[in-house]
Amino acid sequence: MPFNCTTITRLLAAALLLGSLYLSSLASADRGSHITLDEPLPQPEWALPIIANGEGTLTATSNLGRVTYVDFWASWCGPCRLSLPALNRLSQEFDPKDFSVVAISVDYVDEDALDFLARYPVDYPVAIDKSGDSGRAFAVAGMPSGYLIGRDGLIREVHVGFRKGDEQVLRERIQSLLSE
């Protein structure tokens, strides 16, 4: 059976969904789950409006050439109170030419996300996915869900949930990808 672009995209989405569901089943509010993919996967195409720390639109290709952490979060997410400040610290530790963090709120209302950011401020760009299309494309199954993407634009690692020790784990993973 020949594979066309649609078939391959669906297979990749199914693989991401199964992986996210597995990680979601392991994750809880106080325990993060981290998995390194055996085979890097292309990230889905996405384009979302920036609501904080920038203007315009963020896209899947906005950070090509840099290691990027794409973080899906929500204002109602308890572990996000830990993850956003930790990711902000990580974004400040590395050269912005080499590493970036992109936050994608899954809230339906900008004000909910902005109120959360007023309590837990970050310096990196924050976009919003009101339709949920990008979250579905990434097969987000828990909050927060993060995707560590290599300079080549491929998803290398998936992280669901967040706990205090996860900041150091992510730091090591980022350093590893930066050394490639």
XYZ file of N, CA and C in Angstrom:
540
model
N 0.848 -1.174 0.000
C 0.000 0.000 0.000
C 0.896 1.241 0.000
N 0.743 2.120 -0.986
C 1.561 3.332 -1.016
C 1.132 4.303 0.080
N 2.101 5.026 0.619
C 1.822 6.009 1.663
C 1.857 7.404 1.055
N 0.805 8.145 1.286
C 0.808 9.541 0.861
C 0.996 10.420 2.086
N 1.062 11.708 1.882
C 1.320 12.653 2.985
C 0.249 12.567 4.069
N -0.999 12.419 3.665
C -2.096 12.347 4.636
C -1.970 11.097 5.497
N -1.646 9.970 4.887
C -1.496 8.723 5.634
C -0.347 8.828 6.636
N 0.767 9.361 6.200
C 1.921 9.501 7.088
C 1.599 10.445 8.238
N 0.930 11.552 7.931
C 0.545 12.503 8.982
C -0.360 11.838 10.003
N -1.313 11.055 9.538
C -2.224 10.365 10.456
C -1.482 9.341 11.310
N -0.545 8.630 10.714
C 0.240 7.661 11.477
C 1.079 8.361 12.547
N 1.682 9.474 12.191
C 2.473 10.227 13.167
C 1.595 10.777 14.281
N 0.424 11.281 13.913
C -0.498 11.795 14.931
C -0.934 10.673 15.865
N -1.192 9.496 15.310
C -1.588 8.358 16.143
C -0.454 7.964 17.089
N 0.774 7.979 16.584
C 1.920 7.648 17.436
C 2.077 8.666 18.561
N 1.933 9.944 18.235
C 2.012 10.981 19.271
C 0.892 10.823 20.286
N -0.305 10.529 19.803
C -1.445 10.363 20.699
C -1.217 9.200 21.652
N -0.782 8.066 21.119
C -0.540 6.910 21.980
C 0.551 7.206 23.004
N 1.608 7.861 22.563
C 2.673 8.211 23.496
C 2.209 9.179 24.562
N 1.445 10.180 24.162
C 0.934 11.151 25.137
C -0.038 10.507 26.101
N -0.889 9.619 25.591
C -1.830 8.931 26.474
C -1.083 8.069 27.482
N -0.043 7.395 27.029
C 0.749 6.583 27.939
C 1.376 7.459 29.021
N 2.006 8.566 28.590
C 2.626 9.462 29.559
C 1.600 10.075 30.490
N 0.444 10.412 29.949
C -0.610 10.999 30.779
C -1.054 10.025 31.857
N -1.081 8.749 31.522
C -1.498 7.761 32.518
C -0.477 7.650 33.644
N 0.772 8.004 33.360
C 1.815 7.953 34.379
C 1.910 9.235 35.187
N 1.488 10.336 34.588
C 1.675 11.645 35.213
C 0.582 11.950 36.212
N 0.968 12.679 37.229
C -0.008 13.210 38.174
C 0.374 14.648 38.457
N -0.398 15.315 39.290
C -0.146 16.728 39.561
C 1.235 16.958 40.159
N 1.794 15.964 40.843
C 3.085 16.183 41.483
C 4.193 15.318 40.897
N 3.921 14.630 39.799
C 4.942 13.772 39.210
C 4.963 13.957 37.701
N 6.086 14.361 37.172
C 6.213 14.516 35.737
C 6.689 13.230 35.097
N 6.354 13.039 33.846
C 6.800 11.887 33.081
C 7.530 12.386 31.851
N 8.696 11.827 31.628
C 9.559 12.284 30.553
C 9.936 11.091 29.693
N 9.808 11.233 28.383
C 10.207 10.145 27.508
C 11.012 10.697 26.338
N 12.140 10.049 26.073
C 12.946 10.369 24.907
C 12.471 9.468 23.780
N 12.155 10.055 22.650
C 11.656 9.278 21.521
C 12.804 8.529 20.856
N 12.578 7.253 20.548
C 13.585 6.472 19.838
C 13.841 7.058 18.454
N 12.762 7.453 17.804
C 12.840 8.078 16.489
C 12.205 9.456 16.580
N 12.958 10.517 16.321
C 12.361 11.854 16.360
C 11.186 11.951 15.392
N 10.182 12.730 15.776
C 8.986 12.914 14.957
C 8.869 14.365 14.513
N 8.352 14.577 13.302
C 8.129 15.962 12.893
C 7.020 16.582 13.732
N 7.203 17.826 14.113
C 6.134 18.484 14.850
C 5.020 18.852 13.875
N 3.792 18.882 14.365
C 2.681 19.278 13.496
C 2.834 20.738 13.066
N 2.197 21.074 11.963
C 2.136 22.474 11.544
C 1.196 23.208 12.481
N 1.586 24.386 12.916
C 0.722 25.199 13.759
C 1.086 26.662 13.592
N 0.100 27.510 13.820
C 0.281 28.962 13.784
C -0.737 29.549 14.749
N -0.253 30.277 15.749
C -1.130 30.788 16.805
C -0.799 32.239 17.131
N -1.826 33.010 17.526
C -1.588 34.407 17.885
C -0.862 34.531 19.223
N 0.079 35.449 19.272
C 0.809 35.736 20.508
C -0.046 36.662 21.367
N -0.196 36.308 22.655
C -0.976 37.155 23.567
C -0.100 37.831 24.621
N 1.149 37.413 24.749
C 2.052 38.021 25.731
C 3.496 37.881 25.254
N 4.292 38.897 25.551
C 5.729 38.890 25.263
C 6.050 38.788 23.775
N 5.325 39.528 23.003
C 5.564 39.570 21.570
C 4.309 39.976 20.832
N 4.424 40.028 19.526
C 3.289 40.375 18.675
C 3.275 39.446 17.480
N 2.130 39.364 16.853
C 2.025 38.586 15.636
C 1.640 37.148 15.900
N 2.272 36.265 15.155
C 1.918 34.853 15.170
C 3.158 34.006 15.395
N 3.028 32.989 16.225
C 4.075 31.975 16.375
C 3.712 30.805 15.476
N 4.717 30.206 14.867
C 4.478 29.054 14.002
C 5.459 27.935 14.338
N 5.203 26.792 13.743
C 6.087 25.639 13.941
C 7.506 25.944 13.470
N 7.643 26.852 12.527
C 8.971 27.157 11.986
C 9.600 28.414 12.592
N 8.928 29.045 13.539
C 9.448 30.285 14.143
C 10.818 30.103 14.785
N 11.109 28.922 15.289
C 12.347 28.706 16.041
C 13.273 27.675 15.411
N 13.106 27.411 14.123
C 14.010 26.469 13.463
C 15.448 26.938 13.641
N 16.331 25.996 13.869
C 17.731 26.321 14.102
C 18.073 26.456 15.571
N 17.044 26.457 16.419
C 17.238 26.522 17.869
C 16.585 25.302 18.501
N 17.126 24.860 19.620
C 16.428 23.876 20.445
C 15.270 24.645 21.079
N 14.079 24.071 21.026
C 12.884 24.771 21.510
C 12.059 23.853 22.387
N 11.545 24.417 23.466
C 10.613 23.696 24.326
C 9.240 24.314 24.103
N 8.325 23.537 23.526
C 6.949 23.979 23.300
C 6.124 23.456 24.463
N 5.568 24.380 25.240
C 4.869 24.042 26.480
C 3.384 24.358 26.375
N 2.548 23.320 26.393
C 1.100 23.496 26.456
C 0.703 23.565 27.924
N -0.057 24.600 28.294
C -0.425 24.824 29.691
C -1.824 25.437 29.743
N -2.352 25.550 30.955
C -3.682 26.142 31.147
C -3.728 26.874 32.479
N -4.593 27.859 32.568
C -4.713 28.651 33.798
C -5.221 27.824 34.970
N -5.929 26.739 34.697
C -6.490 25.890 35.751
C -5.543 24.751 36.149
N -4.370 24.714 35.553
C -3.414 23.614 35.750
C -2.547 23.867 36.981
N -2.690 23.017 37.999
C -1.888 23.142 39.213
C -0.393 23.033 38.973
N 0.088 21.981 38.281
C 1.525 21.847 38.052
C 2.119 22.974 37.202
N 1.267 23.691 36.473
C 1.766 24.806 35.653
C 2.307 25.937 36.521
N 1.873 25.972 37.787
C 2.411 26.981 38.714
C 3.889 26.732 38.992
N 4.323 25.492 38.820
C 5.747 25.152 38.944
C 6.459 25.235 37.596
N 5.799 24.745 36.552
C 6.477 24.612 35.259
C 6.787 25.952 34.605
N 5.853 26.900 34.620
C 6.120 28.169 33.949
C 7.306 28.913 34.558
N 7.382 29.075 35.885
C 8.575 29.728 36.450
C 9.869 28.946 36.174
N 9.800 27.615 36.221
C 10.993 26.804 35.941
C 11.440 26.986 34.496
N 10.493 26.971 33.573
C 10.836 27.171 32.166
C 11.371 28.582 31.930
N 10.855 29.545 32.674
C 11.372 30.912 32.548
C 12.838 30.968 32.984
N 13.160 30.288 34.083
C 14.565 30.239 34.526
C 15.437 29.578 33.455
N 14.957 28.473 32.891
C 15.727 27.784 31.855
C 15.914 28.674 30.629
N 14.877 29.404 30.262
C 14.991 30.274 29.083
C 16.037 31.363 29.299
N 16.256 31.754 30.543
C 17.242 32.791 30.854
C 18.660 32.230 30.986
N 18.781 30.932 31.221
C 20.099 30.307 31.402
C 20.853 30.100 30.096
N 20.114 29.909 29.015
C 20.737 29.563 27.740
C 20.697 30.753 26.782
N 21.642 30.772 25.868
C 21.700 31.820 24.855
C 20.439 31.747 23.992
N 19.720 32.863 23.834
C 18.486 32.838 23.043
C 18.712 32.502 21.569
N 19.950 32.577 21.107
C 20.247 32.151 19.735
C 20.213 30.633 19.622
N 20.376 29.947 20.760
C 20.461 28.489 20.764
C 19.224 27.796 21.325
N 18.530 28.458 22.260
C 17.407 27.809 22.950
C 16.269 28.796 23.169
N 15.061 28.303 22.985
C 13.887 29.141 23.245
C 12.779 28.302 23.866
N 11.912 28.998 24.579
C 10.700 28.394 25.126
C 9.526 29.105 24.478
N 8.529 28.333 24.106
C 7.280 28.858 23.571
C 6.164 28.267 24.411
N 5.321 29.123 24.972
C 4.185 28.648 25.765
C 2.918 28.766 24.931
N 2.091 27.730 24.999
C 0.805 27.745 24.306
C -0.279 27.471 25.328
N -1.077 28.488 25.596
C -2.201 28.330 26.520
C -3.351 27.639 25.792
N -3.993 26.713 26.479
C -5.167 26.050 25.908
C -6.457 26.650 26.465
N -6.339 27.783 27.147
C -7.525 28.469 27.664
C -8.365 28.997 26.505
N -9.666 29.105 26.733
C -10.572 29.624 25.716
C -10.652 31.144 25.737
N -10.241 31.743 26.854
C -10.366 33.187 27.043
C -8.985 33.771 27.339
N -8.581 34.768 26.557
C -7.273 35.404 26.753
C -7.072 35.859 28.193
N -8.112 36.455 28.775
C -7.984 37.029 30.118
C -7.628 35.973 31.159
N -8.145 34.750 31.008
C -7.792 33.685 31.956
C -6.290 33.418 31.911
N -5.750 33.317 30.709
C -4.317 33.082 30.554
C -3.514 34.277 31.060
N -3.954 35.483 30.723
C -3.223 36.685 31.135
C -3.260 36.884 32.645
N -4.376 36.549 33.290
C -4.448 36.621 34.757
C -3.445 35.660 35.391
N -3.352 34.452 34.841
C -2.388 33.466 35.340
C -0.963 33.995 35.167
N -0.687 34.572 33.998
C 0.652 35.103 33.727
C 0.993 36.298 34.614
N -0.009 37.019 35.076
C 0.246 38.121 36.012
C 0.758 37.580 37.345
N 0.288 36.385 37.723
C 0.749 35.753 38.973
C 2.038 34.975 38.776
N 2.223 34.408 37.583
C 3.400 33.590 37.271
C 4.024 34.120 35.972
N 4.677 35.276 36.037
C 5.167 35.919 34.810
C 6.308 35.147 34.152
N 6.345 35.257 32.838
C 7.418 34.663 32.038
C 7.905 35.707 31.040
N 9.116 35.493 30.536
C 9.704 36.420 29.570
C 9.593 35.927 28.134
N 9.237 34.688 27.940
C 9.181 34.112 26.600
C 7.788 34.305 25.986
N 7.671 34.134 24.665
C 6.388 34.358 23.995
C 5.319 33.357 24.439
N 4.111 33.880 24.577
C 2.963 33.057 24.952
C 1.897 33.217 23.872
N 1.497 32.105 23.297
C 0.426 32.090 22.297
C -0.793 31.418 22.917
N -1.922 31.491 22.224
C -3.136 30.861 22.737
C -3.768 30.012 21.643
N -4.253 28.853 22.051
C -4.879 27.883 21.148
C -6.343 27.719 21.554
N -7.161 28.731 21.275
C -8.569 28.711 21.695
C -9.353 27.582 21.048
N -9.014 27.228 19.825
C -9.753 26.185 19.110
C -9.360 24.787 19.567
N -8.172 24.665 20.142
C -7.675 23.355 20.540
C -7.045 22.573 19.402
N -6.997 23.159 18.206
C -6.463 22.441 17.046
C -4.992 22.058 17.216
N -4.190 22.971 17.738
C -2.765 22.658 17.912
C -2.565 21.611 18.993
N -3.325 21.718 20.071
C -3.256 20.707 21.123
C -3.612 19.328 20.596
N -4.646 19.263 19.763
C -5.023 17.973 19.163
C -3.939 17.479 18.214
N -3.357 18.389 17.439
C -2.310 17.994 16.495
C -1.092 17.423 17.220
N -0.779 17.970 18.389
C 0.325 17.458 19.205
C -0.108 16.270 20.065
N -1.404 15.957 20.068
C -1.961 14.872 20.888
C -1.737 15.131 22.375
N -1.939 16.379 22.794
C -1.806 16.743 24.205
C -2.864 15.989 25.000
N -2.409 15.285 26.035
C -3.337 14.478 26.832
C -3.274 14.806 28.313
N -2.455 15.751 28.715
C -2.336 16.132 30.117
C -1.710 17.510 30.217
N -1.823 18.113 31.375
C -1.285 19.462 31.587
C -0.255 19.454 32.704
N 0.827 20.138 32.512
C 1.305 20.674 31.248
C 1.882 19.558 30.382
N 1.944 19.800 29.092
C 2.599 18.886 28.153
C 3.648 19.677 27.401
N 4.879 19.177 27.437
C 5.974 19.866 26.772
C 6.629 18.987 25.732
N 7.115 19.634 24.693
C 7.758 18.936 23.584
C 9.107 19.596 23.346
N 10.169 18.828 23.544
C 11.517 19.338 23.324
C 11.879 19.054 21.871
N 12.118 20.119 21.145
C 12.306 20.039 19.702
C 13.743 20.414 19.369
N 14.369 19.585 18.548
C 15.751 19.833 18.144
C 15.862 20.977 17.155
N 17.099 21.349 16.867
C 17.353 22.439 15.918
C 16.747 22.149 14.550
N 16.576 20.871 14.249
C 16.044 20.443 12.958
C 14.520 20.476 12.890
N 13.867 20.870 13.987
C 12.406 20.942 13.993
C 11.723 19.640 14.350
N 12.480 18.625 14.729
C 11.902 17.326 15.077
C 11.701 17.206 16.585
N 10.585 16.606 16.972
C 10.300 16.367 18.387
C 11.220 15.259 18.869
N 12.007 15.552 19.897
C 12.949 14.585 20.450
C 12.451 13.984 21.751
N 11.713 14.793 22.536
C 11.271 14.335 23.850
C 9.904 14.915 24.162
N 9.163 14.172 24.993
C 7.836 14.599 25.436
C 7.832 14.571 26.959
N 7.224 15.579 27.548
C 7.163 15.678 29.006
C 5.728 16.005 29.403
N 5.136 15.181 30.257
C 3.763 15.414 30.729
C 3.789 15.539 32.245
N 3.116 16.570 32.769
C 3.133 16.836 34.200
C 4.373 17.639 34.556
N 4.511 17.967 35.835
C 5.699 18.696 36.272
C 5.848 18.590 37.774
N 7.088 18.359 38.205
C 7.424 18.360 39.633
C 8.740 19.101 39.794
N 9.116 19.387 41.008
C 10.289 20.228 41.258
C 11.560 19.705 40.595
N 11.825 18.424 40.639
C 13.048 17.867 40.071
C 13.106 17.891 38.558
N 11.993 18.181 37.915
C 11.962 18.162 36.451
C 12.784 19.283 35.822
N 12.969 20.374 36.529
C 13.758 21.479 35.973
C 15.178 21.010 35.666
N 15.782 20.255 36.573
C 17.140 19.764 36.348
C 17.168 18.738 35.217
N 16.170 17.883 35.159
C 16.094 16.896 34.069
C 16.030 17.619 32.726
N 15.173 18.625 32.627
C 15.057 19.378 31.375
C 16.357 20.104 31.038
N 17.006 20.673 32.029
C 18.287 21.365 31.814
C 19.290 20.403 31.157
N 19.380 19.198 31.693
C 20.315 18.207 31.149
C 19.938 17.805 29.729
N 18.645 17.642 29.460
C 18.184 17.266 28.116
C 18.469 18.394 27.113
N 18.245 19.616 27.548
C 18.516 20.771 26.682
C 20.010 20.835 26.367
N 20.850 20.693 27.390
C 22.300 20.725 27.184
C 22.734 19.626 26.221
N 22.126 18.462 26.346
C 22.457 17.353 25.458
C 22.115 17.692 24.002
N 20.934 18.249 23.785
C 20.540 18.613 22.418
C 21.396 19.756 21.873
N 21.781 20.677 22.734
C 22.622 21.789 22.281
C 24.010 21.317 21.867
N 24.459 20.209 22.425
C 25.797 19.706 22.095
C 25.815 18.884 20.804
N 24.643 18.605 20.247
C 24.593 17.832 18.984
C 25.059 18.664 17.808
